[in-house]
Amino acid sequence: MIIDCHGHYTTAPAAHTDWRVSQLAAFREGGRAPAYPAISDDEIRESIEQNQLRLLRERGADMTIFSPRASAMAHHEGDERVSMEWARACNDLIARVAGLFPDTFIGVCQLPQSPGAPLGGSAAELERCVTELGFVGCNLNPDPSGGRWTSPPLTDRYWYPIFEKMTELDVPAMVHVSSSCNPVFHATGAHYINADTTAFMQLIQGDLFADFPDLRLVIPHGGGAVPYHWGRYRGLADMLGKPPLSEHVMKNVFFDTCVYHQPGIDLLCRVIDTDNILFGSEMVGAVRGIDPETGHYFDDTKRYVDAAALPEAGRAKVYSGNARRVYPRLDKALRERGL
Amino acid sequence: MIIDCHGHYTTAPAAHTDWRVSQLAAFREGGRAPAYPAISDDEIRESIEQNQLRLLRERGADMTIFSPRASAMAHHEGDERVSMEWARACNDLIARVAGLFPDTFIGVCQLPQSPGAPLGGSAAELERCVTELGFVGCNLNPDPSGGRWTSPPLTDRYWYPIFEKMTELDVPAMVHVSSSCNPVFHATGAHYINADTTAFMQLIQGDLFADFPDLRLVIPHGGGAVPYHWGRYRGLADMLGKPPLSEHVMKNVFFDTCVYHQPGIDLLCRVIDTDNILFGSEMVGAVRGIDPETGHYFDDTKRYVDAAALPEAGRAKVYSGNARRVYPRLDKALRERGL
């Protein structure tokens, strides 16, 4: 079985994204958002069947841990109420996808974060999504300011309400920023990768997993720059007087395989323990073209993982075993289906 | 011959760093800095012989392109006048090191950048350092705000005065941030690496080298996250309608080898053309300990380059040929010595 831990609903029906535009326009004018539009099951089916479902089948994966479009979370827009409305709309739409394609998609939620706002609302929305919609995790934005980086590090107590709720519900978070409103940072080419790197270094500096020994964080995009600079991070942990990374963070931190060329995946598999790698493609996502050097889509990461020098038992962990361990509610759902 | 393109004077005499503390204290109190202290040649000799020079000899490199301590540039402290005083003091000290050890050290200057300040002062200081002190390049900070990222992208015309002066003098810049005053970013573990990644993506988005075809930029720390995510960057360039990276940026951009483990250097050498890689160690620098997995210093990058699967001609380029091409004033100085 092959589980893709990192898929976004980047192909949502236009009525959904149009509503967001109206919502933000209403906010700027001091009014309330219009009613959320009616979207038919057929529209949702079509948006999935022609995109994610088609590509999953063509590429040979079985299911996707599916969340709202990351770049559209835009927690820096509007305020806490606007973020709450938008998160609920996005999460309800993901729940409909998972309801229409229960064998293929299982939900992960967007949180109603807002710069400076406390995380109680996010904890409540996570609880709603897990207990009422059957979701198995959340995307946590370490920079809801969208490239201004005004929040404290992830190890700060500011973040503890969401970590407490995650622990209570036994669900992980993918640490995932949204779009950048800072012109220095291209979203998918700089802000995403920087955030991954930044979050990992914060976890080295702090001691978050002493307070939350069962907390699990997935750092996407192959862990940002971290595996490439693994020696730097091992050395910095040592300089900071921390235990080895294997003890200090790697019981709780996982990297996906959203690295879009063979040498990158080879490095990831050479450096990072296979227990800490989850298959992911970020598909349909950041890079949509065909690599002229291979003739295949850049984001067809299964090809790279298939070709990586991994023992078969390790590859099986990367493809499904680790995802079932990191997302126990997914494992439970699969076991209930006899899988 | 082995040239290390990335060394900082991290071991400067205490009187120098103490003066900086006094200078900033005076600025806060609205006064002028005290006179710069007398530092003897012997103090400078000792600070170099027991550190950089000893390590160069032990590790087998011949010379270092040497610049002021990057983390101490701190362009976000004080104002433009304070940055100018500090840059001149730091650069004059580097010139003394190069004067005392002319066979081993050649200078690269710190620029007197200040957030929001125009770059005329930086262009003037670069000219002074090159024409009067014999320097061969500069360190350019893409984020003089120290982790607040308030400057425009490097492709913006804001930066053109320094690029014009670099072109006129035929010297390259290393794109190198300083310390971070934003608590989310650890300096050497996040801010440095993020800045490298960010700068490269800005260069993809823009078209800087159409305006400056002879401009040369060294992106340190192995290019940040870029080589690990080379497929992502090739794909993003394609999505943005840009030419292939080999034409669009890689005639003008170079990465050093400050990657502190063998798998990282192996990836760098596998992915990036050897014409674009310059040997560097960032020594004595960011990571000072011994890797328990190898028994050698993390930043003894020569060991990794020696062990990398490179043809000998390629290794020679990495060790000296590329540095002589990217820093033509270094090449001229070496040829004048018959090297």
XYZ file of C-alpha atoms in Angstrom:
678
model
C 0.000 0.000 0.000
C 1.261 3.461 -0.878
C 0.059 6.444 1.147
C 0.914 9.977 0.021
C 1.092 12.061 3.216
C 1.140 15.424 1.460
C -1.633 16.340 -0.958
C -3.512 19.636 -1.175
C -6.867 20.420 -2.759
C -5.310 22.825 -5.255
C -8.073 22.104 -7.756
C -11.088 23.119 -5.672
C -14.131 24.359 -7.613
C -14.013 28.010 -8.648
C -17.054 28.868 -6.530
C -15.013 28.039 -3.426
C -12.066 30.261 -4.300
C -14.391 32.977 -5.579
C -16.101 33.003 -2.201
C -12.739 33.647 -0.538
C -12.251 36.699 -2.746
C -15.702 37.956 -1.737
C -15.030 37.224 1.909
C -11.817 39.278 1.910
C -13.464 42.093 -0.041
C -16.277 42.194 2.521
C -13.736 42.266 5.344
C -11.920 45.217 3.788
C -15.230 47.051 3.484
C -16.169 46.267 7.077
C -19.062 43.962 6.148
C -19.839 40.279 6.488
C -18.994 37.647 3.927
C -21.751 36.469 1.570
C -23.294 33.042 2.134
C -21.028 30.170 1.108
C -22.076 28.960 -2.346
C -23.720 25.670 -3.195
C -21.174 23.284 -4.743
C -22.531 20.024 -6.138
C -21.031 16.613 -5.509
C -20.472 16.320 -9.249
C -18.335 19.436 -9.307
C -16.187 18.062 -6.507
C -15.983 14.644 -8.145
C -14.881 16.167 -11.417
C -12.220 18.369 -9.789
C -10.734 15.296 -8.121
C -11.198 12.628 -10.764
C -9.474 14.632 -13.472
C -6.586 15.668 -11.267
C -5.449 14.052 -8.037
C -7.292 10.754 -8.569
C -6.090 10.424 -12.152
C -2.499 11.129 -11.145
C -2.632 8.775 -8.162
C -3.758 5.989 -10.475
C -1.252 6.807 -13.197
C 1.608 6.952 -10.731
C 0.582 4.001 -8.639
C -0.254 5.369 -5.172
C -3.298 4.220 -3.255
C -4.355 7.084 -1.067
C -3.594 10.647 -0.039
C -3.675 12.433 3.289
C -5.497 15.452 1.940
C -5.670 19.033 3.147
C -6.781 22.435 1.886
C -4.518 24.302 -0.491
C -1.623 25.515 1.648
C -0.871 28.701 -0.273
C -4.521 29.752 0.046
C -4.634 29.463 3.860
C -3.212 33.027 3.923
C -3.549 33.493 7.654
C -2.157 36.994 7.244
C -5.323 38.119 5.461
C -8.332 39.357 7.409
C -8.532 38.642 11.113
C -9.226 35.741 13.437
C -12.930 35.616 12.544
C -12.130 35.655 8.813
C -9.586 32.875 9.281
C -12.136 30.836 11.218
C -14.794 31.177 8.505
C -12.282 30.304 5.800
C -10.797 27.343 7.664
C -14.262 25.892 8.302
C -15.225 26.308 4.640
C -11.989 24.681 3.472
C -12.176 21.847 5.974
C -15.825 21.120 5.211
C -14.888 20.860 1.539
C -12.076 18.409 2.330
C -14.578 16.375 4.338
C -16.820 16.196 1.289
C -13.913 14.954 -0.855
C -13.108 12.294 1.737
C -16.805 11.377 1.885
C -17.055 10.999 -1.891
C -13.768 9.059 -2.185
C -13.391 7.337 1.180
C -10.945 4.736 -0.110
C -8.569 7.340 -1.490
C -8.671 10.523 0.570
C -8.567 11.142 4.301
C -8.631 14.644 5.716
C -6.107 16.891 7.397
C -7.351 20.302 8.445
C -6.353 23.916 7.991
C -6.264 25.842 11.274
C -7.900 29.261 11.761
C -4.631 30.903 12.767
C -4.223 34.672 12.668
C -1.074 36.692 13.506
C -0.929 37.294 17.247
C -4.218 35.538 17.960
C -4.187 32.847 20.655
C -4.488 29.258 19.490
C -7.699 28.322 21.297
C -9.733 28.696 18.117
C -7.315 26.470 16.247
C -7.526 23.812 18.948
C -11.333 23.930 18.753
C -11.359 23.626 14.956
C -8.905 20.721 15.126
C -11.195 18.978 17.588
C -14.224 19.563 15.347
C -12.393 18.200 12.312
C -11.087 15.115 14.098
C -14.149 14.181 16.114
C -16.906 15.244 13.686
C -15.278 15.011 10.237
C -12.933 12.061 10.734
C -9.721 13.985 10.046
C -6.372 12.552 11.104
C -4.124 15.619 11.524
C -3.635 19.307 10.849
C -1.374 21.744 9.030
C 0.279 24.130 11.477
C 1.603 27.421 10.088
C 4.730 28.526 12.001
C 4.450 31.999 10.413
C 0.817 33.127 10.144
C 2.118 36.604 9.258
C 2.998 35.300 5.779
C 6.703 36.054 5.574
C 6.975 38.733 8.268
C 7.819 36.112 10.876
C 6.195 37.866 13.814
C 5.215 34.786 15.860
C 7.499 33.287 18.498
C 9.410 30.047 17.814
C 7.387 26.827 17.815
C 8.930 25.921 21.162
C 7.303 28.952 22.823
C 4.339 28.418 25.141
C 2.245 30.482 22.727
C 1.881 27.291 20.693
C 1.110 24.941 23.579
C -2.725 24.981 23.262
C -2.509 23.366 19.835
C 0.160 20.889 20.943
C -2.001 19.949 23.928
C -5.004 19.338 21.696
C -2.912 17.350 19.208
C -1.630 15.191 22.042
C -5.118 14.700 23.472
C -6.480 13.663 20.061
C -3.302 11.735 19.120
C -2.908 13.493 15.765
C 0.237 14.958 14.181
C 0.761 18.291 12.460
C 2.532 19.026 9.238
C 4.483 22.261 9.780
C 3.470 24.174 6.665
C 3.487 27.882 5.916
C 1.171 29.559 3.443
C 1.766 32.216 0.821
C 4.208 35.044 1.401
C 3.197 38.691 1.465
C 6.874 39.647 1.744
C 8.261 40.230 -1.766
C 11.674 38.836 -0.827
C 10.234 35.348 -0.356
C 8.861 33.397 -3.298
C 6.233 31.124 -1.724
C 7.145 27.675 -2.986
C 10.774 28.477 -3.864
C 11.865 30.206 -0.675
C 9.221 30.650 2.036
C 8.187 26.978 2.184
C 11.741 25.673 2.281
C 12.929 28.342 4.734
C 10.068 27.573 7.090
C 10.955 23.887 7.125
C 14.584 24.686 7.919
C 13.648 27.308 10.503
C 11.213 25.040 12.331
C 13.746 22.232 12.589
C 16.381 24.554 14.029
C 13.858 25.877 16.570
C 13.240 22.304 17.685
C 16.995 21.793 18.137
C 17.313 24.980 20.192
C 14.363 24.170 22.430
C 13.235 21.131 24.317
C 9.642 20.851 23.151
C 9.465 17.067 23.235
C 10.344 16.971 26.904
C 6.989 18.673 27.487
C 5.215 16.741 24.697
C 6.907 13.353 24.368
C 4.145 12.012 22.124
C 3.909 15.031 19.818
C 4.623 14.275 16.162
C 5.550 16.889 13.574
C 5.989 16.256 9.865
C 8.359 18.729 8.224
C 7.495 18.751 4.536
C 9.528 19.341 1.373
C 12.064 16.763 2.446
C 12.821 18.710 5.630
C 13.780 21.942 3.821
C 17.560 22.280 3.837
C 18.070 19.995 6.823
C 19.144 16.646 5.334
C 21.576 18.395 2.942
C 23.111 20.157 5.956
C 22.756 17.230 8.354
C 26.358 17.616 9.545
C 25.723 21.284 10.361
C 22.654 20.369 12.422
C 24.403 17.555 14.240
C 27.263 19.940 14.975
C 25.005 22.769 16.111
C 23.111 20.454 18.472
C 26.449 19.482 19.957
C 27.540 23.133 20.292
C 24.239 23.952 22.021
C 24.805 21.130 24.515
C 21.837 19.120 23.262
C 21.634 15.333 23.012
C 22.244 13.733 19.595
C 19.491 14.558 17.111
C 18.327 10.945 17.105
C 17.303 11.377 20.742
C 16.594 15.092 20.892
C 14.182 15.521 17.953
C 14.056 12.526 15.643
C 11.711 10.506 17.826
C 9.106 13.150 17.077
C 10.010 14.698 13.701
C 9.442 13.241 10.248
C 10.321 14.415 6.743
C 8.300 13.799 3.600
C 9.712 12.957 0.160
C 8.675 16.157 -1.656
C 12.098 16.534 -3.236
C 11.871 16.700 -7.000
C 14.917 14.926 -8.347
C 16.680 11.615 -7.808
C 19.885 12.956 -6.159
C 17.827 14.752 -3.500
C 15.822 11.646 -2.605
C 19.024 9.609 -2.594
C 20.570 12.017 -0.093
C 17.430 11.957 2.075
C 17.451 8.169 2.183
C 21.202 8.048 2.853
C 21.144 10.510 5.733
C 17.782 10.178 7.471
C 16.633 6.982 9.165
C 13.884 5.311 7.128
C 11.696 5.389 10.246
C 11.556 9.168 9.824
C 10.637 9.413 6.125
C 7.051 9.514 4.845
C 6.187 9.269 1.190
C 4.705 12.512 -0.151
C 4.380 14.290 -3.473
C 2.712 17.661 -2.730
C 0.634 16.787 -5.745
C -1.022 18.626 -7.564
C 1.273 21.238 -6.222
C 4.244 23.453 -6.322
C 5.981 22.211 -9.441
C 3.720 20.900 -12.168
C 5.954 20.510 -15.201
C 7.857 17.675 -16.811
C 11.577 17.371 -16.146
C 13.266 17.527 -19.554
C 16.129 15.451 -18.145
C 13.874 12.496 -17.325
C 10.708 12.978 -19.366
C 8.640 12.529 -16.197
C 6.812 14.960 -13.949
C 9.068 16.628 -11.384
C 6.569 15.794 -8.623
C 6.236 12.108 -9.496
C 8.260 11.366 -6.389
C 7.312 7.688 -6.382
C 9.783 7.159 -9.244
C 12.608 8.518 -7.100
C 11.656 6.485 -4.041
C 11.337 3.345 -6.171
C 14.847 3.964 -7.505
C 16.420 4.871 -4.151
C 18.845 2.394 -2.582
C 16.517 1.290 0.198
C 15.977 -2.204 1.566
C 12.446 -3.363 0.748
C 11.440 -3.231 4.408
C 12.586 0.392 4.542
C 10.724 1.275 1.379
C 7.560 -0.250 2.825
C 7.931 1.948 5.892
C 8.371 5.035 3.717
C 5.365 4.101 1.586
C 2.891 3.258 4.334
C 4.224 1.921 7.623
C 5.481 5.247 8.906
C 2.330 7.099 7.847
C 0.200 4.584 9.744
C 2.398 5.053 12.812
C 2.495 8.875 12.649
C -1.238 9.141 11.849
C -2.772 6.467 14.142
C -6.308 7.547 13.256
C -5.505 6.727 9.636
C -4.207 3.352 10.733
C -7.376 2.709 12.672
C -9.538 3.658 9.666
C -7.538 1.321 7.431
C -7.721 -1.543 9.894
C -11.483 -1.119 10.138
C -11.517 -1.696 6.382
C -9.418 -4.818 6.803
C -6.299 -3.110 5.411
C 46.997 24.999 -4.834
C 43.995 25.070 -2.510
C 42.135 28.323 -1.950
C 39.449 28.555 0.722
C 36.973 31.161 -0.533
C 35.106 31.520 2.755
C 37.008 32.425 5.915
C 36.011 34.969 8.559
C 38.148 36.702 11.170
C 36.161 35.174 14.023
C 39.186 35.321 16.292
C 39.883 39.065 16.153
C 41.592 40.571 19.230
C 39.261 41.423 22.120
C 40.065 45.133 21.868
C 38.413 45.169 18.444
C 35.181 43.547 19.577
C 35.180 45.553 22.813
C 35.327 48.731 20.740
C 32.188 47.625 18.891
C 30.373 47.264 22.226
C 31.480 50.802 23.184
C 30.501 52.142 19.799
C 26.956 50.774 20.083
C 26.646 51.953 23.682
C 27.695 55.447 22.602
C 25.151 55.356 19.767
C 22.364 54.435 22.163
C 23.354 57.314 24.427
C 23.485 59.741 21.511
C 27.260 60.233 21.692
C 30.228 59.448 19.500
C 32.250 56.260 19.656
C 35.554 56.308 21.539
C 38.790 56.287 19.542
C 39.586 52.918 17.977
C 42.112 51.110 20.184
C 45.727 50.378 19.370
C 46.158 46.710 18.432
C 49.693 45.447 17.970
C 50.895 43.342 15.072
C 51.813 40.667 17.578
C 48.252 40.450 18.839
C 46.997 40.018 15.287
C 49.710 37.474 14.466
C 48.855 35.435 17.536
C 45.107 35.460 16.829
C 45.770 34.120 13.327
C 48.696 31.765 13.908
C 46.932 29.843 16.649
C 43.681 29.548 14.765
C 43.125 29.982 11.023
C 46.766 29.554 10.019
C 47.245 26.494 12.214
C 44.095 24.884 10.849
C 44.954 25.726 7.245
C 48.315 23.993 7.682
C 46.863 21.009 9.522
C 44.165 20.517 6.925
C 46.294 21.241 3.890
C 44.905 24.397 2.306
C 47.178 27.161 1.030
C 45.252 30.364 1.364
C 41.977 31.923 2.442
C 39.848 34.674 1.000
C 39.323 36.398 4.308
C 36.610 38.732 5.534
C 35.338 40.208 8.792
C 33.233 38.031 11.052
C 29.866 37.773 9.309
C 27.711 37.464 12.410
C 29.292 40.633 13.827
C 28.471 42.817 10.804
C 25.050 43.349 12.441
C 23.877 45.960 9.970
C 20.632 46.222 11.925
C 22.466 47.862 14.850
C 23.034 51.589 14.956
C 22.575 53.609 11.776
C 24.376 54.235 8.516
C 27.173 56.227 10.188
C 27.690 53.507 12.798
C 27.808 50.858 10.083
C 30.363 52.909 8.146
C 32.646 53.304 11.176
C 32.372 49.612 11.993
C 32.924 48.437 8.419
C 36.034 50.602 8.074
C 37.433 49.312 11.361
C 36.764 45.698 10.391
C 38.140 46.096 6.879
C 41.268 47.876 8.066
C 41.881 44.981 10.437
C 41.507 42.464 7.611
C 43.994 44.524 5.584
C 46.464 44.223 8.455
C 46.021 40.433 8.525
C 46.605 40.276 4.779
C 49.628 42.535 5.178
C 51.130 40.336 7.893
C 50.411 37.082 6.046
C 50.385 38.064 2.364
C 50.929 34.514 1.135
C 47.969 33.151 3.027
C 45.226 35.753 3.353
C 43.658 38.126 0.859
C 40.862 40.469 1.845
C 37.158 40.629 1.166
C 35.316 43.549 2.736
C 32.283 44.091 4.904
C 29.950 46.761 3.517
C 28.506 49.608 5.615
C 24.914 48.619 4.867
C 22.065 49.851 7.032
C 18.354 49.002 6.692
C 16.743 51.317 4.163
C 19.931 53.304 3.528
C 20.993 53.744 -0.100
C 24.033 51.774 -1.229
C 26.281 54.652 -2.239
C 28.286 54.371 0.974
C 28.759 50.668 0.399
C 29.981 51.269 -3.141
C 32.468 53.853 -1.840
C 33.785 51.535 0.868
C 34.122 48.712 -1.654
C 36.140 51.011 -3.901
C 38.385 52.036 -0.991
C 38.989 48.430 -0.003
C 39.753 47.265 -3.532
C 41.840 50.192 -4.746
C 43.611 51.129 -1.503
C 43.704 47.885 0.523
C 44.059 45.314 -2.246
C 40.807 43.469 -1.508
C 39.282 41.165 -4.095
C 35.562 41.130 -3.255
C 32.855 41.946 -0.728
C 30.218 40.338 1.420
C 26.761 41.611 0.504
C 24.002 41.259 3.098
C 20.624 40.666 1.407
C 18.850 41.379 4.713
C 20.540 44.222 6.616
C 17.525 44.264 8.957
C 18.826 41.072 10.585
C 15.920 38.701 10.115
C 13.113 41.204 9.581
C 13.635 41.043 5.815
C 12.641 44.625 5.086
C 14.840 45.205 2.004
C 13.615 44.543 -1.529
C 14.798 41.453 -3.446
C 18.371 41.514 -4.761
C 17.031 42.017 -8.266
C 15.506 45.375 -7.302
C 17.173 48.584 -8.515
C 17.811 49.481 -4.885
C 20.857 47.214 -5.114
C 22.161 48.456 -8.453
C 24.757 50.944 -7.099
C 26.721 48.116 -5.508
C 26.365 45.873 -8.558
C 27.584 48.730 -10.754
C 30.637 49.251 -8.561
C 31.338 45.510 -8.434
C 31.178 45.377 -12.216
C 33.411 48.425 -12.591
C 36.007 46.934 -10.220
C 35.522 43.389 -11.548
C 35.012 41.887 -8.079
C 32.376 39.382 -6.913
C 30.210 39.402 -3.802
C 29.457 36.605 -1.434
C 25.769 36.917 -0.503
C 26.007 36.600 3.277
C 23.636 37.692 6.005
C 24.709 38.571 9.513
C 23.222 37.739 12.897
C 19.478 37.565 13.409
C 17.580 39.831 15.794
C 14.422 37.841 15.087
C 14.104 35.075 17.689
C 12.547 32.672 15.191
C 15.791 32.483 13.208
C 18.901 30.904 14.694
C 21.762 32.698 12.918
C 23.918 29.876 11.604
C 21.217 27.183 11.710
C 18.368 29.018 9.976
C 19.043 32.623 8.927
C 22.233 31.883 6.964
C 20.768 28.929 5.110
C 17.430 30.656 4.475
C 19.184 33.694 3.047
C 21.143 31.552 0.609
C 17.962 29.830 -0.563
C 16.022 33.093 -0.715
C 18.681 34.899 -2.742
C 18.881 32.111 -5.299
C 15.108 32.097 -5.787
C 15.124 35.892 -6.224
C 17.694 35.470 -8.976
C 15.450 32.917 -10.697
C 12.433 35.223 -10.483
C 14.290 38.257 -11.808
C 16.601 38.860 -14.702
C 19.509 40.569 -12.961
C 22.228 39.130 -15.178
C 20.651 40.637 -18.290
C 21.518 44.012 -16.762
C 24.830 42.817 -15.271
C 26.164 40.030 -17.491
C 29.572 40.071 -15.783
C 28.296 40.157 -12.193
C 29.397 37.200 -10.078
C 27.704 36.138 -6.834
C 28.919 33.405 -4.514
C 26.112 31.836 -2.499
C 27.732 30.296 0.558
C 26.887 27.286 2.730
C 26.704 25.069 -0.313
C 23.931 27.215 -1.820
C 21.589 26.842 1.166
C 18.835 24.371 0.287
C 19.234 24.814 -3.461
C 21.274 21.788 -4.600
C 19.158 19.433 -2.467
C 16.050 20.857 -4.156
C 17.627 21.292 -7.600
C 14.644 19.656 -9.304
C 12.284 22.106 -7.599
C 14.334 25.055 -8.822
C 14.626 23.718 -12.346
C 10.867 23.160 -12.318
C 10.067 26.586 -10.887
C 12.252 28.305 -13.484
C 10.293 26.445 -16.139
C 6.937 27.412 -14.567
C 8.054 31.055 -14.457
C 8.919 30.942 -18.167
C 12.643 31.421 -17.532
C 15.479 29.828 -19.499
C 17.164 26.743 -18.023
C 19.120 27.546 -14.858
C 22.409 26.829 -16.639
C 21.733 29.856 -18.856
C 19.578 31.988 -16.599
C 21.699 32.138 -13.433
C 24.534 29.614 -13.397
C 26.851 31.673 -15.560
C 26.947 34.152 -12.690
C 26.251 32.206 -9.495
C 28.622 29.966 -7.566
C 28.240 27.806 -4.472
C 30.905 27.106 -1.861
C 31.535 23.767 -0.139
C 30.532 24.770 3.413
C 28.462 21.617 3.843
C 29.589 19.648 6.856
C 29.184 15.997 5.980
C 30.160 13.711 3.130
C 26.650 13.013 1.747
C 26.002 16.748 1.370
C 29.223 17.359 -0.553
C 28.526 14.292 -2.666
C 25.112 15.692 -3.598
C 26.605 19.109 -4.377
C 29.188 17.576 -6.693
C 26.609 15.313 -8.326
C 24.098 18.064 -9.059
C 26.045 21.274 -9.617
C 28.543 21.727 -12.449
C 32.105 21.745 -11.096
C 32.593 25.118 -12.793
C 30.186 26.549 -10.225
C 31.676 25.127 -7.008
C 34.339 26.907 -4.954
C 36.141 25.271 -2.075
C 35.234 26.868 1.262
C 35.161 25.899 4.915
C 33.711 28.907 6.796
C 36.565 28.226 9.190
C 36.886 29.091 12.082
C 33.195 29.390 11.961
C 29.714 28.184 12.486
C 30.330 24.628 13.614
C 33.521 24.044 15.562
C 33.197 20.551 17.009
C 34.359 17.105 16.020
C 31.931 14.799 14.280
C 31.679 11.689 16.474
C 30.818 9.664 13.371
C 34.131 10.456 11.669
C 36.458 11.662 14.414
C 37.238 14.777 12.332
C 36.108 18.377 12.559
C 32.725 19.013 10.955
C 34.161 22.010 9.078
C 37.208 20.189 7.678
C 35.493 20.285 4.307
C 38.661 19.395 2.418
C 38.212 15.798 3.573
C 34.794 15.645 1.940
C 35.963 17.262 -1.296
C 38.961 14.906 -1.428
C 36.598 11.957 -1.062
C 33.960 13.197 -3.518
C 33.632 11.397 -6.844
C 35.129 14.180 -8.951
C 37.508 13.889 -11.876
C 40.882 15.369 -10.928
C 40.405 18.263 -13.347
C 37.107 19.067 -11.665
C 38.627 18.874 -8.200
C 41.353 21.288 -9.289
C 38.705 23.744 -10.435
C 36.910 23.458 -7.099
C 40.145 23.913 -5.177
C 41.568 26.882 -7.048
C 40.686 27.334 -10.718
C 37.169 28.588 -10.095
C 38.271 30.947 -7.310
C 40.879 32.474 -9.615
C 38.216 32.942 -12.300
C 35.543 34.361 -9.966
C 38.051 36.612 -8.136
C 40.258 37.898 -11.013
C 42.113 40.286 -8.690
C 43.173 37.267 -6.658
C 44.345 35.570 -9.826
C 46.358 38.657 -10.777
C 47.982 38.801 -7.336
C 48.918 35.129 -7.568
C 50.328 35.491 -11.061
C 52.424 38.411 -9.921
C 53.929 36.011 -7.392
C 54.577 33.477 -10.118
C 51.737 31.215 -8.966
